[in-house]
Amino acid sequence: MNNYTLNNGVEMPVLGFGVFQTPPDETAAAVETALSTGYRHVDTAAAYGNERPVGEAVAKSGAEVFVETKIWISDYGYDETLHGFEKSAAKLGVGRIDLLILHQALPSEFGRTLEAYRALETLLADGKVRAIGVSNFMVEHLTELLDKATVVPAVNQIEVHPYFQQRDVQAYGERHGILTQAWAPIGGITFYRDSGHTSTLEDPVIGDIARAYGKSPAQVMLRWHLQQGRQVIPKSTNPKRIAENFDVFDFDLTPDQLTAIDALETGKRGGPEPADVTLATFGRPIPEA
């Protein structure tokens, strides 16, 4: 499997394994299955409550795995974020985290966000993390961050799937050397949350392309991301799906097929609006290790 080279020279697999909404008691088995399949990147977060089983599965595998986690908004602020790292590292059972990112922009208290990012810069300088980044940051948040930051984020993890592509955010990232990492890359948000969409898996355009290659709609969507230079983190607890999502390196979509998928954009976000993420609505304490 290929890697992307991040803006600080660190290499990161082009395809990773996500554990959003995976119950802690199912996480270790899912990660073990993913690692035995060949995945070498796992994406978790303090707010998911499953960092510990991720760390256990990685340690058990004995493999060299790129581990990514996220600081939750309740731990924003300089000292709070430094402690957030300590909590995550202890749960993961590691001394150093490969990629540590801020989970949300927290626009209503962006000063705390900037202090949190300053803490990430300190952790990077101290060698406690190999790369730093952000998640769910829009162009205005990235602009304000880059005005104050000394380190350009290595990644911005955002909702990207055929029905919601955030081309402006992607383009801004590309101009500044920030890799777009797609969460809900196969449109999972379109079928587990009422977002006004039908399921991407049932889209006739994607279905026709899938049949042409003898692939699944999910595989076609992952291929679409990879050919356009995004990193992807599909999630599943089903061993068959875990394997299927990894089997996307033996075919290429044509330019016309890529364009046809691009044309499915609806402009409808599936996840929460970034401005709606406040401490009052989404804040919750992250337990100690």
GROMACS .gro file of C-alpha atoms in nm:
model
  289
    1MET     CA    1   0.000   0.000   0.000
    2ASN     CA    2   0.124   0.350  -0.082
    3ASN     CA    3   0.184   0.637   0.159
    4TYR     CA    4   0.123   1.009   0.144
    5THR     CA    5   0.416   1.225   0.253
    6LEU     CA    6   0.286   1.488   0.494
    7ASN     CA    7   0.412   1.848   0.485
    8ASN     CA    8   0.676   1.771   0.749
    9GLY     CA    9   0.810   1.464   0.567
   10VAL     CA   10   0.631   1.204   0.780
   11GLU     CA   11   0.473   0.922   0.576
   12MET     CA   12   0.113   0.815   0.635
   13PRO     CA   13  -0.074   0.527   0.467
   14VAL     CA   14  -0.319   0.642   0.198
   15LEU     CA   15  -0.592   0.424   0.349
   16GLY     CA   16  -0.663   0.385   0.720
   17PHE     CA   17  -0.914   0.222   0.950
   18GLY     CA   18  -1.170   0.429   1.141
   19VAL     CA   19  -1.337   0.339   1.471
   20PHE     CA   20  -1.596   0.618   1.506
   21GLN     CA   21  -1.905   0.482   1.685
   22THR     CA   22  -1.741   0.143   1.730
   23PRO     CA   23  -1.833   0.029   2.084
   24PRO     CA   24  -1.525  -0.019   2.305
   25ASP     CA   25  -1.605  -0.390   2.353
   26GLU     CA   26  -1.603  -0.443   1.975
   27THR     CA   27  -1.309  -0.217   1.893
   28ALA     CA   28  -1.015  -0.448   1.969
   29ALA     CA   29  -1.153  -0.729   1.751
   30ALA     CA   30  -1.227  -0.490   1.463
   31VAL     CA   31  -0.879  -0.335   1.478
   32GLU     CA   32  -0.716  -0.679   1.501
   33THR     CA   33  -0.909  -0.786   1.189
   34ALA     CA   34  -0.807  -0.465   1.008
   35LEU     CA   35  -0.440  -0.507   1.096
   36SER     CA   36  -0.438  -0.872   0.989
   37THR     CA   37  -0.600  -0.759   0.661
   38GLY     CA   38  -0.313  -0.518   0.597
   39TYR     CA   39  -0.427  -0.179   0.730
   40ARG     CA   40  -0.141   0.011   0.894
   41HIS     CA   41  -0.321   0.326   1.008
   42VAL     CA   42  -0.591   0.350   1.275
   43ASP     CA   43  -0.789   0.668   1.342
   44THR     CA   44  -0.951   0.710   1.684
   45ALA     CA   45  -1.035   1.002   1.915
   46ALA     CA   46  -1.057   1.084   2.283
   47ALA     CA   47  -1.430   1.147   2.238
   48TYR     CA   48  -1.489   0.799   2.091
   49GLY     CA   49  -1.410   0.633   2.424
   50ASN     CA   50  -1.223   0.350   2.253
   51GLU     CA   51  -0.857   0.457   2.255
   52ARG     CA   52  -0.764   0.185   2.506
   53PRO     CA   53  -0.884  -0.113   2.297
   54VAL     CA   54  -0.722   0.044   1.989
   55GLY     CA   55  -0.391   0.055   2.174
   56GLU     CA   56  -0.434  -0.300   2.299
   57ALA     CA   57  -0.503  -0.433   1.948
   58VAL     CA   58  -0.206  -0.244   1.800
   59ALA     CA   59   0.028  -0.372   2.072
   60LYS     CA   60  -0.099  -0.729   2.029
   61SER     CA   61  -0.040  -0.717   1.652
   62GLY     CA   62   0.329  -0.637   1.685
   63ALA     CA   63   0.296  -0.444   1.357
   64GLU     CA   64   0.426  -0.095   1.289
   65VAL     CA   65   0.101   0.103   1.288
   66PHE     CA   66   0.042   0.474   1.227
   67VAL     CA   67  -0.187   0.581   1.513
   68GLU     CA   68  -0.399   0.896   1.496
   69THR     CA   69  -0.619   1.041   1.767
   70LYS     CA   70  -0.800   1.367   1.842
   71ILE     CA   71  -0.827   1.613   2.131
   72TRP     CA   72  -1.188   1.686   2.224
   73ILE     CA   73  -1.316   2.045   2.267
   74SER     CA   74  -1.355   2.001   2.645
   75ASP     CA   75  -0.973   1.972   2.662
   76TYR     CA   76  -0.896   2.285   2.457
   77GLY     CA   77  -0.663   2.544   2.605
   78TYR     CA   78  -0.283   2.519   2.627
   79ASP     CA   79  -0.238   2.327   2.952
   80GLU     CA   80  -0.562   2.133   2.904
   81THR     CA   81  -0.450   2.008   2.562
   82LEU     CA   82  -0.108   1.905   2.691
   83HIS     CA   83  -0.294   1.699   2.952
   84GLY     CA   84  -0.530   1.570   2.681
   85PHE     CA   85  -0.225   1.428   2.506
   86GLU     CA   86  -0.114   1.255   2.828
   87LYS     CA   87  -0.459   1.098   2.869
   88SER     CA   88  -0.470   0.973   2.510
   89ALA     CA   89  -0.112   0.845   2.509
   90ALA     CA   90  -0.172   0.653   2.833
   91LYS     CA   91  -0.494   0.494   2.702
   92LEU     CA   92  -0.323   0.405   2.373
   93GLY     CA   93  -0.025   0.268   2.564
   94VAL     CA   94   0.227   0.470   2.363
   95GLY     CA   95   0.494   0.725   2.445
   96ARG     CA   96   0.455   0.905   2.114
   97ILE     CA   97   0.148   0.956   1.892
   98ASP     CA   98   0.195   0.958   1.516
   99LEU     CA   99  -0.075   1.216   1.438
  100LEU     CA  100  -0.262   1.428   1.693
  101ILE     CA  101  -0.535   1.661   1.572
  102LEU     CA  102  -0.798   1.897   1.712
  103HIS     CA  103  -1.143   1.740   1.672
  104GLN     CA  104  -1.344   2.056   1.598
  105ALA     CA  105  -1.281   2.424   1.529
  106LEU     CA  106  -1.496   2.545   1.825
  107PRO     CA  107  -1.568   2.877   1.647
  108SER     CA  108  -1.753   3.026   1.947
  109GLU     CA  109  -1.431   3.009   2.152
  110PHE     CA  110  -1.163   3.015   1.886
  111GLY     CA  111  -0.908   3.162   2.126
  112ARG     CA  112  -0.917   2.831   2.317
  113THR     CA  113  -0.876   2.649   1.986
  114LEU     CA  114  -0.564   2.854   1.905
  115GLU     CA  115  -0.421   2.777   2.251
  116ALA     CA  116  -0.496   2.408   2.197
  117TYR     CA  117  -0.312   2.418   1.865
  118ARG     CA  118  -0.018   2.595   2.031
  119ALA     CA  119  -0.002   2.298   2.269
  120LEU     CA  120   0.010   2.063   1.967
  121GLU     CA  121   0.304   2.267   1.834
  122THR     CA  122   0.482   2.222   2.168
  123LEU     CA  123   0.417   1.845   2.164
  124LEU     CA  124   0.556   1.831   1.810
  125ALA     CA  125   0.867   2.027   1.906
  126ASP     CA  126   0.918   1.799   2.207
  127GLY     CA  127   0.896   1.486   1.988
  128LYS     CA  128   0.585   1.356   2.165
  129VAL     CA  129   0.389   1.356   1.838
  130ARG     CA  130   0.519   1.307   1.484
  131ALA     CA  131   0.262   1.528   1.309
  132ILE     CA  132  -0.024   1.758   1.405
  133GLY     CA  133  -0.344   1.868   1.237
  134VAL     CA  134  -0.707   1.964   1.264
  135SER     CA  135  -1.051   1.827   1.188
  136ASN     CA  136  -1.373   1.991   1.067
  137PHE     CA  137  -1.198   2.324   1.008
  138MET     CA  138  -1.355   2.541   0.738
  139VAL     CA  139  -1.165   2.794   0.524
  140GLU     CA  140  -1.222   3.078   0.770
  141HIS     CA  141  -1.092   2.867   1.060
  142LEU     CA  142  -0.784   2.756   0.866
  143THR     CA  143  -0.716   3.115   0.760
  144GLU     CA  144  -0.728   3.244   1.117
  145LEU     CA  145  -0.520   2.950   1.242
  146LEU     CA  146  -0.247   2.998   0.981
  147ASP     CA  147  -0.231   3.367   1.069
  148LYS     CA  148  -0.127   3.273   1.426
  149ALA     CA  149   0.035   2.929   1.397
  150THR     CA  150   0.402   2.851   1.342
  151VAL     CA  151   0.332   2.499   1.209
  152VAL     CA  152   0.095   2.440   0.916
  153PRO     CA  153  -0.143   2.150   0.998
  154ALA     CA  154  -0.041   1.828   0.825
  155VAL     CA  155  -0.403   1.720   0.774
  156ASN     CA  156  -0.759   1.850   0.794
  157GLN     CA  157  -1.002   1.566   0.853
  158ILE     CA  158  -1.341   1.666   0.709
  159GLU     CA  159  -1.664   1.510   0.588
  160VAL     CA  160  -1.612   1.419   0.221
  161HIS     CA  161  -1.820   1.177   0.017
  162PRO     CA  162  -1.988   1.201  -0.326
  163TYR     CA  163  -2.287   1.393  -0.185
  164PHE     CA  164  -2.082   1.648   0.014
  165GLN     CA  165  -1.737   1.733  -0.115
  166GLN     CA  166  -1.629   2.063   0.048
  167ARG     CA  167  -1.425   2.158  -0.260
  168ASP     CA  168  -1.340   2.502  -0.120
  169VAL     CA  169  -1.190   2.351   0.195
  170GLN     CA  170  -1.002   2.090  -0.006
  171ALA     CA  171  -0.863   2.354  -0.245
  172TYR     CA  172  -0.748   2.573   0.044
  173GLY     CA  173  -0.573   2.276   0.198
  174GLU     CA  174  -0.404   2.189  -0.128
  175ARG     CA  175  -0.273   2.544  -0.167
  176HIS     CA  176  -0.120   2.530   0.181
  177GLY     CA  177   0.012   2.175   0.183
  178ILE     CA  178  -0.260   2.039   0.413
  179LEU     CA  179  -0.371   1.684   0.325
  180THR     CA  180  -0.748   1.632   0.314
  181GLN     CA  181  -0.849   1.329   0.518
  182ALA     CA  182  -1.203   1.215   0.442
  183TRP     CA  183  -1.429   1.099   0.722
  184ALA     CA  184  -1.750   0.921   0.615
  185PRO     CA  185  -1.567   0.852   0.285
  186ILE     CA  186  -1.832   0.608   0.164
  187GLY     CA  187  -2.110   0.835   0.285
  188GLY     CA  188  -2.178   0.647   0.608
  189ILE     CA  189  -2.325   0.966   0.752
  190THR     CA  190  -2.592   0.948   0.478
  191PHE     CA  191  -2.739   0.628   0.615
  192TYR     CA  192  -2.692   0.637   0.990
  193ARG     CA  193  -2.803   0.997   1.041
  194ASP     CA  194  -3.106   1.174   0.901
  195SER     CA  195  -2.925   1.412   0.669
  196GLY     CA  196  -3.187   1.441   0.396
  197HIS     CA  197  -2.987   1.210   0.170
  198THR     CA  198  -3.058   0.868   0.035
  199SER     CA  199  -2.774   0.621   0.080
  200THR     CA  200  -2.466   0.669  -0.137
  201LEU     CA  201  -2.445   0.288  -0.157
  202GLU     CA  202  -2.768   0.289  -0.356
  203ASP     CA  203  -2.674   0.571  -0.593
  204PRO     CA  204  -2.734   0.453  -0.954
  205VAL     CA  205  -2.430   0.637  -1.095
  206ILE     CA  206  -2.199   0.473  -0.841
  207GLY     CA  207  -2.378   0.140  -0.887
  208ASP     CA  208  -2.325   0.142  -1.264
  209ILE     CA  209  -1.953   0.212  -1.223
  210ALA     CA  210  -1.925  -0.062  -0.959
  211ARG     CA  211  -2.086  -0.319  -1.189
  212ALA     CA  212  -1.847  -0.226  -1.471
  213TYR     CA  213  -1.550  -0.326  -1.253
  214GLY     CA  214  -1.707  -0.609  -1.055
  215LYS     CA  215  -1.656  -0.397  -0.744
  216SER     CA  216  -1.888  -0.273  -0.469
  217PRO     CA  217  -2.018   0.086  -0.450
  218ALA     CA  218  -1.804   0.135  -0.138
  219GLN     CA  219  -1.491   0.028  -0.325
  220VAL     CA  220  -1.570   0.268  -0.609
  221MET     CA  221  -1.610   0.559  -0.366
  222LEU     CA  222  -1.281   0.480  -0.191
  223ARG     CA  223  -1.107   0.459  -0.529
  224TRP     CA  224  -1.255   0.800  -0.622
  225HIS     CA  225  -1.101   0.953  -0.309
  226LEU     CA  226  -0.761   0.792  -0.360
  227GLN     CA  227  -0.734   0.896  -0.723
  228GLN     CA  228  -0.809   1.254  -0.620
  229GLY     CA  229  -0.539   1.252  -0.352
  230ARG     CA  230  -0.739   1.223  -0.031
  231GLN     CA  231  -0.659   0.998   0.262
  232VAL     CA  232  -0.954   0.781   0.365
  233ILE     CA  233  -1.058   0.610   0.689
  234PRO     CA  234  -1.352   0.374   0.621
  235LYS     CA  235  -1.496   0.208   0.930
  236SER     CA  236  -1.664  -0.127   0.984
  237THR     CA  237  -1.682  -0.405   1.240
  238ASN     CA  238  -1.777  -0.662   0.973
  239PRO     CA  239  -1.469  -0.868   0.868
  240LYS     CA  240  -1.599  -0.903   0.511
  241ARG     CA  241  -1.648  -0.526   0.477
  242ILE     CA  242  -1.314  -0.454   0.644
  243ALA     CA  243  -1.142  -0.668   0.380
  244GLU     CA  244  -1.354  -0.526   0.096
  245ASN     CA  245  -1.269  -0.167   0.189
  246PHE     CA  246  -0.899  -0.252   0.173
  247ASP     CA  247  -0.924  -0.416  -0.171
  248VAL     CA  248  -0.919  -0.095  -0.377
  249PHE     CA  249  -0.574  -0.093  -0.533
  250ASP     CA  250  -0.630  -0.312  -0.842
  251PHE     CA  251  -0.845  -0.087  -1.061
  252ASP     CA  252  -0.857   0.273  -1.186
  253LEU     CA  253  -1.160   0.490  -1.255
  254THR     CA  254  -1.157   0.683  -1.582
  255PRO     CA  255  -1.159   1.065  -1.587
  256ASP     CA  256  -1.524   1.051  -1.702
  257GLN     CA  257  -1.617   0.826  -1.411
  258LEU     CA  258  -1.444   1.056  -1.163
  259THR     CA  259  -1.633   1.350  -1.313
  260ALA     CA  260  -1.963   1.162  -1.291
  261ILE     CA  261  -1.908   1.101  -0.919
  262ASP     CA  262  -1.802   1.465  -0.868
  263ALA     CA  263  -2.136   1.567  -1.022
  264LEU     CA  264  -2.330   1.396  -0.739
  265GLU     CA  265  -2.259   1.689  -0.503
  266THR     CA  266  -2.575   1.802  -0.317
  267GLY     CA  267  -2.425   2.068  -0.090
  268LYS     CA  268  -2.593   1.900   0.210
  269ARG     CA  269  -2.370   1.839   0.511
  270GLY     CA  270  -2.443   1.519   0.701
  271GLY     CA  271  -2.253   1.599   1.020
  272PRO     CA  272  -2.312   1.896   1.250
  273GLU     CA  273  -2.255   2.248   1.124
  274PRO     CA  274  -1.915   2.360   1.259
  275ALA     CA  275  -2.075   2.671   1.412
  276ASP     CA  276  -2.317   2.451   1.609
  277VAL     CA  277  -2.033   2.276   1.792
  278THR     CA  278  -2.009   2.461   2.123
  279LEU     CA  279  -1.903   2.359   2.473
  280ALA     CA  280  -2.265   2.405   2.582
  281THR     CA  281  -2.400   2.161   2.324
  282PHE     CA  282  -2.113   1.915   2.275
  283GLY     CA  283  -1.881   1.960   2.574
  284ARG     CA  284  -1.829   1.654   2.792
  285PRO     CA  285  -1.540   1.557   3.016
  286ILE     CA  286  -1.284   1.314   2.879
  287PRO     CA  287  -1.203   1.060   3.151
  288GLU     CA  288  -0.854   1.030   3.292
  289ALA     CA  289  -0.646   0.734   3.184
   0.00000   0.00000   0.00000
